[in-house]
Amino acid sequence: MDNLASTYAIQGRWKEAEELLVQAVEVWKRVLGVEHPDTLISMSSLASTYVGQGRWKEAEDLQVQVMESSKKVLGTEHPDTLTGLNNLASTYTKQGRWKEAEELGVQVVERRKKVIGAEHPDTLTSIDNLALTYTKQGRWKEAEELGVQVVERRKKVLGAEHPDTLTGLNILALTYLGQGRWKEAEDLQVQVMESSKKVLGAEHPDTLTGLNILALTYLGQGRWKEAEDLQVQVMESSKKVLGAEHPDMLTSMGNLALTYTKQGRWKEAEELGVQVVERRKKVLGAEHPGTLTGLNNLALTYMKQGRWKEAEELGVQVVERRKKVLGAEHPDTLTSMDNLASAYVIQGRWKEAEGLLVQVVEASRRVLGVEHPGTIASMNNLVVTYMKQGRWQEAEELGVQVLDTCTRVFGEEHPYTLTSISNLASTYASQGRWKEAEEMGVQVVERCKKVLGAEHLDTLISMDNLASAYVIQGRWKEAEGLLVQVVEASRRMPGVEHPDTIISMENLAAVYMYQGRWKQAEGLLVQVVEACKSVFGVEHSHTLNSVAILALARKQLGE
């Protein structure tokens, strides 16, 4: 019975696994007693099915019971007791209770070192789990140090190509990703993939997980096509190996949908996103954290298409359900509140956006800490909200604070730091402090080129921002020079119909118009209107606005 339940669990068939394990637990309790080791093992397995379904409270209650019984029957340092502690720490991590997870994780590591030795595979697994807890808190350096330690020991004890060594390398790559060290993460993942394919096979679930991480390194570098190709491959293999409704397969679909979103391919992103949500509702339930993540991503897709009402309705729904299921201060709840605030910002509803963001920033500082990436992202969004309301002093004060934190925690060339500099530059420009704004804008462009590459989307956005600063000062030639580069690169990748490309084309057309070069402006605006119709639809406000500007250009030409 236990073995069949394990098979169901591996396939993500949590409900069937749960039904079998409930029976097994009842049998063992009756035959062997409540505190017999075999009963406790079945109870622990049952708790894992609750975890798989996102039923954290039930999982936690059962794991606490197992842990207490194990301590009493087997002793505090018995391997099974420590496994129970480790499982409970994982459940805390899933709930965003990092501090509790960390405290338990440290205990497990220390006791395992003492009982089974510093290089025992179980000790190394617990160090890996602790590293993941640090990663979740944005403590990349500590996570990296532990990750390197685990990888070195596993290479020595188990060998360079042992599956556990490869898992450790995956986790280490994630710490590089968190620090914006895309190239190092990529190099590591390429190495892991070669070994994983050789040792486990090209379609083993662990190989597919590693390929997903490799795709993330491509995404971070703006290499959309490579990321997409890899994610399609992972999704197809997952379908074949795990089935169309397995949670891991749905995660792959969700990742591919996000890649489409990054490329401005809203329709494809939406179609996949809807599929992910429907299947997760069916397999995991309407309030499972995975289902809510799918809804959150779908809301973002609607937002990018300018479908504010649908995005807002879905966003409110996600916030309410996450508060109920995960709690008001869970990191995922805070992320969804941040996203909802973004929907308000785009609609010009500054006060509502500000109200939400102030809550998010306060809770994030308390729960995640001032230096966590999530806290920094929310503070950056609050800076933008102040700017939109013309509250320059508040925007500047918060912007300086965010920049100082980013520089100290992530370094001068991390994407978060560059975003912070860009926001601060915009604040200065809005106050007419051109010199400071320009210096910062040039700094961002140079660093983006160096770190991300000359044609990375973030580099192009920074060039566009610098061009805007030149436009405000009437420095048309400098603005034009930058925007021509941006438009040419954007047309190549992410493509003519990406929203950012459209905006850059509009900005370049505006520069032509300021210089009275109506014919060139008209040629560009014709392309803008066609792209807007294709991307946003004929009646979207963005399309109508571009049609009006084209009409103005034609009027000047006497057409």
Coordinates of C-alpha atoms in Angstrom, one line a residue:
M1 CA 0.0 0.0 0.0
D2 CA 2.8 2.4 1.0
N3 CA 4.7 1.6 -2.2
L4 CA 1.8 2.2 -4.5
A5 CA 1.2 5.5 -2.6
S6 CA 4.8 6.5 -3.3
T7 CA 4.2 5.8 -7.0
Y8 CA 1.2 8.0 -7.0
A9 CA 3.1 10.8 -5.2
I10 CA 5.9 10.7 -7.8
Q11 CA 3.3 11.1 -10.5
G12 CA 1.8 14.1 -8.6
R13 CA -1.4 12.1 -8.0
W14 CA -1.7 13.5 -4.4
K15 CA -5.3 12.6 -3.8
E16 CA -4.9 9.0 -4.7
A17 CA -1.7 8.8 -2.7
E18 CA -3.5 10.4 0.3
E19 CA -6.4 8.0 0.2
L20 CA -4.0 5.0 0.3
L21 CA -1.9 6.5 3.1
V22 CA -4.9 7.3 5.3
Q23 CA -5.8 3.6 5.1
A24 CA -2.2 2.6 5.8
V25 CA -1.9 4.9 8.8
E26 CA -5.1 3.5 10.3
V27 CA -3.9 -0.1 9.8
W28 CA -0.5 0.6 11.3
K29 CA -2.0 2.4 14.3
R30 CA -4.3 -0.5 15.0
V31 CA -1.8 -3.3 14.4
L32 CA 1.5 -1.7 15.6
G33 CA 0.4 1.3 17.7
V34 CA 0.4 5.0 17.2
E35 CA 4.1 5.5 18.0
H36 CA 5.6 2.6 16.2
P37 CA 8.4 3.6 13.7
D38 CA 6.5 2.1 10.7
T39 CA 3.4 4.1 11.7
L40 CA 5.4 7.3 11.9
I41 CA 6.9 6.7 8.5
S42 CA 3.4 6.3 7.0
M43 CA 2.3 9.4 8.8
S44 CA 5.3 11.3 7.4
S45 CA 4.4 10.2 3.9
L46 CA 0.8 11.3 4.4
A47 CA 2.0 14.7 5.5
S48 CA 4.0 14.9 2.2
T49 CA 0.8 14.4 0.2
Y50 CA -0.7 17.4 2.1
V51 CA 2.4 19.4 1.2
G52 CA 1.9 18.4 -2.5
Q53 CA -1.7 19.7 -2.3
G54 CA -0.6 23.0 -0.6
R55 CA -2.5 22.0 2.6
W56 CA 0.3 23.4 4.8
K57 CA -1.6 23.5 8.1
E58 CA -2.6 19.8 8.0
A59 CA 1.0 18.9 6.9
E60 CA 2.5 20.9 9.7
D61 CA 0.2 19.4 12.4
L62 CA 1.0 15.9 11.3
Q63 CA 4.7 16.6 11.0
V64 CA 4.8 18.1 14.5
Q65 CA 3.1 15.0 15.8
V66 CA 5.5 12.7 14.0
M67 CA 8.5 14.7 15.3
E68 CA 7.3 14.7 18.9
S69 CA 6.6 10.9 18.8
S70 CA 10.0 10.3 17.1
K71 CA 11.8 12.3 19.8
K72 CA 10.0 10.3 22.5
V73 CA 10.4 6.8 21.0
L74 CA 13.7 7.1 19.0
G75 CA 15.5 10.0 20.7
T76 CA 16.3 13.5 19.5
E77 CA 19.3 12.5 17.4
H78 CA 17.9 9.4 15.7
P79 CA 18.1 9.7 11.9
D80 CA 14.3 9.3 11.5
T81 CA 13.7 12.2 14.1
L82 CA 16.1 14.4 12.1
T83 CA 14.3 13.5 8.8
G84 CA 11.1 14.6 10.5
L85 CA 12.6 17.9 11.6
N86 CA 13.9 18.4 8.0
N87 CA 10.5 17.8 6.6
L88 CA 8.9 20.3 9.0
A89 CA 11.5 22.9 8.1
S90 CA 10.6 22.4 4.4
T91 CA 6.9 23.0 5.2
Y92 CA 7.8 26.2 7.0
T93 CA 9.8 27.3 3.9
K94 CA 6.8 26.6 1.7
Q95 CA 4.7 28.9 4.0
G96 CA 7.3 31.7 3.8
R97 CA 8.1 31.2 7.5
W98 CA 11.9 31.6 6.8
K99 CA 13.0 32.2 10.3
E100 CA 11.4 29.1 11.7
A101 CA 12.6 27.1 8.7
E102 CA 16.1 28.4 9.2
E103 CA 16.2 27.6 13.0
L104 CA 15.1 24.0 12.4
G105 CA 17.4 23.7 9.4
V106 CA 20.4 24.8 11.5
Q107 CA 19.4 22.3 14.2
V108 CA 19.2 19.4 11.7
V109 CA 22.6 20.3 10.1
E110 CA 24.3 20.5 13.5
R111 CA 22.8 17.2 14.8
R112 CA 23.5 15.3 11.6
K113 CA 27.1 16.5 11.6
K114 CA 27.4 15.2 15.2
V115 CA 25.6 11.9 14.6
I116 CA 26.4 10.8 11.1
G117 CA 29.3 13.1 10.2
A118 CA 29.8 16.3 8.1
E119 CA 30.1 14.4 4.8
H120 CA 27.3 12.0 5.1
P121 CA 24.8 12.4 2.2
D122 CA 21.9 13.2 4.6
T123 CA 24.0 15.9 6.3
L124 CA 24.7 17.4 2.9
T125 CA 21.0 17.3 1.9
S126 CA 20.1 19.2 5.0
I127 CA 22.9 21.8 4.2
D128 CA 21.4 22.1 0.7
N129 CA 17.9 22.7 2.3
L130 CA 19.4 25.4 4.5
A131 CA 21.0 27.0 1.5
L132 CA 17.5 27.1 -0.2
T133 CA 16.1 28.8 2.9
Y134 CA 18.8 31.5 2.6
T135 CA 18.0 31.8 -1.1
K136 CA 14.3 32.4 -0.3
Q137 CA 15.4 35.3 2.0
G138 CA 17.6 36.8 -0.6
R139 CA 20.7 36.0 1.4
W140 CA 22.6 35.0 -1.7
K141 CA 26.1 35.1 -0.4
E142 CA 25.4 32.8 2.6
A143 CA 23.4 30.5 0.2
E144 CA 26.3 30.5 -2.2
E145 CA 28.9 29.6 0.5
L146 CA 26.8 26.7 1.7
G147 CA 26.1 25.6 -1.9
V148 CA 29.8 25.6 -2.8
Q149 CA 30.6 23.6 0.4
V150 CA 27.9 21.0 -0.4
V151 CA 29.0 20.6 -4.1
E152 CA 32.7 20.1 -3.1
R153 CA 31.9 17.5 -0.4
R154 CA 29.5 15.6 -2.7
K155 CA 32.1 15.5 -5.5
K156 CA 34.5 14.1 -3.0
V157 CA 32.1 11.6 -1.3
L158 CA 29.7 10.7 -4.1
G159 CA 31.5 11.7 -7.3
A160 CA 31.1 14.6 -9.7
E161 CA 28.2 13.1 -11.6
H162 CA 26.2 11.6 -8.8
P163 CA 22.5 12.8 -9.0
D164 CA 22.9 14.5 -5.5
T165 CA 26.0 16.4 -6.7
L166 CA 24.0 17.6 -9.8
T167 CA 21.1 18.7 -7.5
G168 CA 23.6 20.7 -5.5
L169 CA 24.9 22.3 -8.6
N170 CA 21.3 23.2 -9.6
I171 CA 20.8 25.0 -6.3
L172 CA 24.2 26.8 -6.6
A173 CA 23.1 28.0 -10.1
L174 CA 19.9 29.5 -8.5
T175 CA 22.1 31.5 -6.1
Y176 CA 24.0 32.9 -9.1
L177 CA 20.7 33.8 -10.8
G178 CA 19.6 35.6 -7.7
Q179 CA 22.7 37.8 -7.8
G180 CA 22.2 38.5 -11.6
R181 CA 25.3 36.5 -12.4
W182 CA 23.7 35.0 -15.5
K183 CA 26.8 33.8 -17.3
E184 CA 28.2 31.9 -14.3
A185 CA 24.7 30.3 -13.8
E186 CA 24.5 29.4 -17.5
D187 CA 28.0 27.9 -17.6
L188 CA 27.2 25.8 -14.5
Q189 CA 23.8 24.6 -15.8
V190 CA 25.3 23.6 -19.2
Q191 CA 27.8 21.5 -17.3
V192 CA 25.0 20.0 -15.1
M193 CA 22.8 19.2 -18.1
E194 CA 25.6 17.3 -19.9
S195 CA 26.2 15.2 -16.9
S196 CA 22.5 14.8 -16.1
K197 CA 21.6 13.6 -19.6
K198 CA 24.5 11.1 -19.5
V199 CA 23.8 9.8 -16.0
L200 CA 19.9 10.1 -15.7
G201 CA 18.8 10.3 -19.3
A202 CA 17.5 13.3 -21.3
E203 CA 13.9 12.9 -20.0
H204 CA 14.5 12.2 -16.4
P205 CA 12.5 14.7 -14.1
D206 CA 15.8 16.0 -12.6
T207 CA 17.2 16.6 -16.0
L208 CA 14.1 18.5 -17.0
T209 CA 14.3 20.6 -13.8
G210 CA 17.9 21.5 -14.7
L211 CA 16.8 22.5 -18.2
N212 CA 14.2 24.8 -16.7
I213 CA 16.9 26.5 -14.7
L214 CA 19.1 26.8 -17.8
A215 CA 16.1 28.5 -19.6
L216 CA 15.9 31.0 -16.7
T217 CA 19.6 31.9 -17.3
Y218 CA 18.7 32.6 -21.0
L219 CA 15.7 34.7 -19.9
G220 CA 17.9 36.8 -17.6
Q221 CA 20.1 37.6 -20.5
G222 CA 17.2 38.5 -22.8
R223 CA 17.8 35.5 -25.0
W224 CA 14.1 34.8 -25.5
K225 CA 14.4 32.4 -28.5
E226 CA 16.8 30.0 -26.7
A227 CA 14.8 30.1 -23.5
E228 CA 11.6 29.4 -25.5
D229 CA 13.1 26.5 -27.5
L230 CA 14.4 24.9 -24.3
Q231 CA 11.0 25.4 -22.4
V232 CA 9.1 23.9 -25.3
Q233 CA 11.4 20.9 -25.2
V234 CA 11.0 20.6 -21.4
M235 CA 7.2 20.8 -21.7
E236 CA 7.0 18.2 -24.4
S237 CA 9.2 15.8 -22.5
S238 CA 7.3 16.4 -19.3
K239 CA 4.0 15.6 -21.0
K240 CA 5.4 12.4 -22.3
V241 CA 7.1 11.3 -19.1
L242 CA 4.9 12.6 -16.4
G243 CA 1.5 13.2 -18.1
A244 CA -0.4 16.3 -19.3
E245 CA -1.7 17.1 -15.8
H246 CA 1.4 16.5 -13.6
P247 CA 2.3 19.5 -11.4
D248 CA 5.9 19.7 -12.9
M249 CA 4.5 19.6 -16.5
L250 CA 2.1 22.5 -15.5
T251 CA 5.1 24.4 -14.1
S252 CA 6.9 24.0 -17.4
M253 CA 3.8 25.4 -19.2
G254 CA 3.7 28.3 -16.8
N255 CA 7.3 29.1 -17.5
L256 CA 6.8 29.0 -21.2
A257 CA 3.8 31.4 -20.8
L258 CA 6.0 33.8 -18.9
T259 CA 8.6 33.7 -21.7
Y260 CA 5.8 34.6 -24.2
T261 CA 4.8 37.5 -22.0
K262 CA 8.4 38.8 -21.9
Q263 CA 8.3 38.8 -25.7
G264 CA 5.0 40.6 -25.9
R265 CA 3.3 37.5 -27.4
W266 CA 0.2 38.1 -25.2
K267 CA -2.2 35.8 -27.0
E268 CA 0.0 32.8 -26.8
A269 CA 0.9 33.6 -23.2
E270 CA -2.8 33.9 -22.4
E271 CA -3.8 30.6 -24.0
L272 CA -1.1 28.7 -22.1
G273 CA -1.9 30.6 -18.9
V274 CA -5.6 29.7 -19.1
Q275 CA -4.7 26.0 -19.7
V276 CA -2.4 26.0 -16.7
V277 CA -5.0 27.5 -14.4
E278 CA -7.8 25.2 -15.5
R279 CA -5.6 22.0 -15.1
R280 CA -4.3 23.1 -11.8
K281 CA -7.8 23.8 -10.5
K282 CA -8.8 20.3 -11.6
V283 CA -5.6 18.5 -10.3
L284 CA -4.7 20.6 -7.2
G285 CA -7.8 22.6 -6.4
A286 CA -8.9 26.2 -6.8
E287 CA -7.0 27.5 -3.8
H288 CA -3.8 25.6 -4.1
P289 CA -0.8 27.9 -4.1
G290 CA 0.2 26.7 -7.6
T291 CA -3.3 27.5 -9.0
L292 CA -3.0 31.0 -7.4
T293 CA 0.4 31.5 -9.0
G294 CA -1.1 30.6 -12.4
L295 CA -3.9 33.1 -11.8
N296 CA -1.4 35.8 -10.8
N297 CA 0.6 35.2 -14.0
L298 CA -2.6 35.4 -16.1
A299 CA -3.5 38.7 -14.4
L300 CA -0.1 40.0 -15.5
T301 CA -0.8 38.9 -19.1
Y302 CA -4.1 40.8 -19.1
M303 CA -2.4 43.9 -17.6
K304 CA 0.3 43.8 -20.4
Q305 CA -2.5 43.8 -23.0
G306 CA -4.2 46.8 -21.4
R307 CA -7.1 44.8 -20.2
W308 CA -7.1 46.6 -16.9
K309 CA -10.6 45.5 -15.6
E310 CA -9.9 41.8 -16.1
A311 CA -6.4 42.1 -14.7
E312 CA -7.7 44.0 -11.6
E313 CA -10.6 41.5 -11.0
L314 CA -8.2 38.5 -11.2
G315 CA -5.6 40.4 -9.1
V316 CA -8.1 41.1 -6.3
Q317 CA -9.2 37.5 -6.4
V318 CA -5.6 36.3 -6.0
V319 CA -4.9 38.7 -3.1
E320 CA -8.0 37.6 -1.3
R321 CA -7.4 33.8 -1.7
R322 CA -3.7 34.1 -0.9
K323 CA -4.5 36.0 2.3
K324 CA -7.0 33.2 3.2
V325 CA -4.7 30.2 2.2
L326 CA -1.2 31.5 2.9
G327 CA -1.8 34.5 5.3
A328 CA -1.7 38.2 4.8
E329 CA 2.1 38.5 5.1
H330 CA 3.2 35.5 3.1
P331 CA 5.7 36.5 0.4
D332 CA 3.4 35.3 -2.4
T333 CA 0.5 37.4 -0.9
L334 CA 2.8 40.4 -0.9
T335 CA 3.9 39.8 -4.5
S336 CA 0.2 39.6 -5.6
M337 CA -0.5 42.9 -3.7
D338 CA 2.5 44.5 -5.5
N339 CA 1.1 43.3 -8.9
L340 CA -2.3 44.7 -8.1
A341 CA -0.7 48.0 -7.2
S342 CA 1.0 48.0 -10.6
A343 CA -2.4 47.6 -12.3
Y344 CA -3.6 50.7 -10.4
V345 CA -0.4 52.6 -11.4
I346 CA -1.0 52.0 -15.1
Q347 CA -4.6 53.2 -14.7
G348 CA -3.4 56.4 -12.9
R349 CA -5.0 55.4 -9.7
W350 CA -2.0 56.6 -7.7
K351 CA -3.7 56.7 -4.2
E352 CA -4.9 53.1 -4.4
A353 CA -1.5 52.0 -5.7
E354 CA 0.3 53.9 -2.9
G355 CA -2.0 52.5 -0.2
L356 CA -1.3 48.9 -1.3
L357 CA 2.5 49.5 -1.7
V358 CA 2.9 51.1 1.7
Q359 CA 1.3 48.0 3.2
V360 CA 3.5 45.7 1.1
V361 CA 6.8 47.6 1.9
E362 CA 6.0 47.6 5.7
A363 CA 5.1 43.9 5.8
S364 CA 8.1 43.0 3.5
R365 CA 10.5 44.9 5.8
R366 CA 9.1 43.0 8.8
V367 CA 8.8 39.5 7.2
L368 CA 11.6 39.4 4.6
G369 CA 14.0 42.1 5.8
V370 CA 15.0 45.4 4.3
E371 CA 17.6 43.8 2.0
H372 CA 15.4 41.1 0.4
P373 CA 14.9 41.5 -3.4
G374 CA 11.1 41.4 -2.9
T375 CA 11.3 44.3 -0.4
I376 CA 13.6 46.3 -2.7
A377 CA 11.3 45.7 -5.8
S378 CA 8.2 47.0 -3.8
M379 CA 10.2 50.0 -2.6
N380 CA 11.2 50.8 -6.2
N381 CA 7.5 50.6 -7.2
L382 CA 6.6 53.0 -4.4
V383 CA 9.3 55.4 -5.7
V384 CA 7.6 55.3 -9.1
T385 CA 4.2 55.9 -7.5
Y386 CA 5.5 59.0 -5.7
M387 CA 7.0 60.2 -8.9
K388 CA 3.8 59.9 -10.8
Q389 CA 2.1 62.1 -8.2
G390 CA 4.8 64.7 -8.5
R391 CA 6.1 64.0 -4.9
W392 CA 9.7 64.4 -5.9
Q393 CA 11.1 64.8 -2.4
E394 CA 9.6 61.5 -1.2
A395 CA 10.5 59.8 -4.4
E396 CA 14.1 61.0 -4.1
E397 CA 14.5 60.1 -0.4
L398 CA 13.2 56.6 -0.9
G399 CA 15.1 56.2 -4.2
V400 CA 18.4 57.1 -2.5
Q401 CA 17.7 54.6 0.3
V402 CA 16.9 51.8 -2.2
L403 CA 20.0 52.6 -4.3
D404 CA 22.3 52.5 -1.2
T405 CA 20.8 49.1 -0.1
C406 CA 21.1 47.6 -3.6
T407 CA 24.7 48.8 -4.0
R408 CA 25.7 47.4 -0.6
V409 CA 23.8 44.0 -1.0
F410 CA 24.0 43.2 -4.7
G411 CA 26.9 45.4 -6.0
E412 CA 27.0 48.2 -8.5
E413 CA 26.2 46.1 -11.6
H414 CA 23.3 44.0 -10.4
P415 CA 20.0 44.5 -12.3
Y416 CA 18.2 45.7 -9.1
T417 CA 20.9 48.3 -8.6
L418 CA 20.6 49.5 -12.2
T419 CA 16.8 49.8 -11.9
S420 CA 17.2 51.9 -8.8
I421 CA 19.7 54.2 -10.5
S422 CA 17.3 54.5 -13.4
N423 CA 14.4 55.5 -11.1
L424 CA 16.5 58.0 -9.3
A425 CA 17.6 59.5 -12.6
S426 CA 14.0 59.9 -13.6
T427 CA 13.3 61.7 -10.3
Y428 CA 16.1 64.1 -11.0
A429 CA 15.0 64.7 -14.6
S430 CA 11.4 65.5 -13.4
Q431 CA 12.9 68.1 -11.1
G432 CA 14.9 69.7 -13.9
R433 CA 18.2 68.5 -12.4
W434 CA 19.4 67.5 -15.9
K435 CA 23.1 67.1 -15.1
E436 CA 22.5 64.6 -12.3
A437 CA 19.9 62.8 -14.4
E438 CA 22.1 62.6 -17.4
E439 CA 25.2 61.3 -15.4
M440 CA 23.1 58.6 -13.9
G441 CA 21.4 57.7 -17.2
V442 CA 24.8 57.3 -18.9
Q443 CA 26.0 55.2 -16.0
V444 CA 23.0 52.8 -16.3
V445 CA 23.5 52.5 -20.1
E446 CA 27.2 51.7 -19.8
R447 CA 26.7 49.2 -17.0
C448 CA 23.8 47.5 -18.7
K449 CA 25.9 47.1 -21.9
K450 CA 28.7 45.6 -19.9
V451 CA 26.7 43.3 -17.7
L452 CA 23.7 42.3 -20.0
G453 CA 25.0 43.1 -23.5
A454 CA 24.3 46.0 -25.9
E455 CA 21.0 44.5 -27.2
H456 CA 19.4 43.2 -23.9
L457 CA 15.9 44.5 -23.4
D458 CA 16.9 46.3 -20.1
T459 CA 19.9 48.0 -21.9
L460 CA 17.5 49.2 -24.7
I461 CA 15.1 50.5 -22.0
S462 CA 17.9 52.4 -20.3
M463 CA 18.9 54.0 -23.6
D464 CA 15.3 55.0 -24.2
N465 CA 15.2 56.6 -20.8
L466 CA 18.4 58.5 -21.5
A467 CA 17.0 59.7 -24.8
S468 CA 13.9 61.0 -22.9
A469 CA 16.2 63.1 -20.7
Y470 CA 17.8 64.6 -23.9
V471 CA 14.3 65.2 -25.4
I472 CA 13.2 67.2 -22.3
Q473 CA 16.3 69.4 -22.8
G474 CA 15.6 69.8 -26.5
R475 CA 18.8 67.9 -27.4
W476 CA 17.2 66.3 -30.4
K477 CA 20.3 65.0 -32.2
E478 CA 21.6 63.1 -29.2
A479 CA 18.1 61.7 -28.5
E480 CA 17.7 60.7 -32.1
G481 CA 21.1 59.0 -32.2
L482 CA 20.2 56.8 -29.2
L483 CA 16.6 56.1 -30.3
V484 CA 17.7 55.0 -33.8
Q485 CA 20.0 52.4 -32.1
V486 CA 17.2 51.3 -29.8
V487 CA 14.6 50.9 -32.6
E488 CA 17.0 49.0 -34.9
A489 CA 18.0 46.6 -32.1
S490 CA 14.4 46.2 -30.8
R491 CA 13.2 45.3 -34.3
R492 CA 15.6 42.4 -34.3
M493 CA 14.8 41.2 -30.8
P494 CA 12.2 41.3 -29.2
G495 CA 10.6 42.2 -32.5
V496 CA 8.5 44.9 -34.2
E497 CA 5.3 44.0 -32.3
H498 CA 6.8 44.0 -28.8
P499 CA 5.2 46.8 -26.7
D500 CA 8.7 48.2 -25.8
T501 CA 9.7 48.4 -29.5
I502 CA 6.4 50.2 -30.3
I503 CA 7.1 52.8 -27.5
S504 CA 10.7 53.3 -28.8
M505 CA 9.3 53.8 -32.4
E506 CA 6.8 56.4 -31.0
N507 CA 9.6 58.2 -29.2
L508 CA 11.7 58.4 -32.3
A509 CA 8.7 59.6 -34.3
A510 CA 8.2 62.3 -31.7
V511 CA 11.9 63.4 -32.0
Y512 CA 11.4 63.7 -35.8
M513 CA 8.2 65.8 -35.2
Y514 CA 10.0 68.1 -32.8
Q515 CA 12.5 68.8 -35.5
G516 CA 9.8 69.3 -38.1
R517 CA 10.8 66.2 -40.0
W518 CA 7.2 65.2 -40.7
K519 CA 7.8 62.8 -43.5
Q520 CA 10.1 60.6 -41.5
A521 CA 7.7 60.8 -38.5
E522 CA 4.8 59.7 -40.8
G523 CA 6.7 56.7 -42.1
L524 CA 7.5 55.5 -38.6
L525 CA 4.0 56.2 -37.3
V526 CA 2.3 54.1 -40.0
Q527 CA 4.4 51.1 -38.7
V528 CA 3.4 52.0 -35.1
V529 CA -0.3 52.0 -35.9
E530 CA -0.1 48.7 -37.7
A531 CA 1.8 47.1 -34.8
C532 CA -0.6 48.6 -32.2
K533 CA -3.6 47.2 -34.1
S534 CA -2.0 43.8 -34.2
V535 CA -0.8 43.7 -30.6
F536 CA -3.5 45.7 -28.7
G537 CA -6.5 45.7 -31.0
V538 CA -8.2 48.4 -33.1
E539 CA -10.1 50.0 -30.3
H540 CA -7.4 50.0 -27.6
S541 CA -6.4 53.4 -26.2
H542 CA -2.8 52.9 -27.3
T543 CA -3.9 52.2 -30.9
L544 CA -6.3 55.2 -30.9
N545 CA -3.6 57.5 -29.6
S546 CA -1.1 56.4 -32.2
V547 CA -3.8 56.9 -35.0
A548 CA -4.4 60.5 -33.7
I549 CA -0.6 61.3 -33.7
L550 CA -0.4 59.9 -37.3
A551 CA -3.3 62.2 -38.3
L552 CA -1.4 65.1 -36.8
A553 CA 1.7 64.3 -38.8
R554 CA -0.3 64.0 -42.0
K555 CA -2.1 67.3 -41.4
Q556 CA 1.3 69.0 -41.2
L557 CA 2.2 67.4 -44.5
G558 CA -1.1 68.7 -46.0
E559 CA -2.4 65.3 -46.6

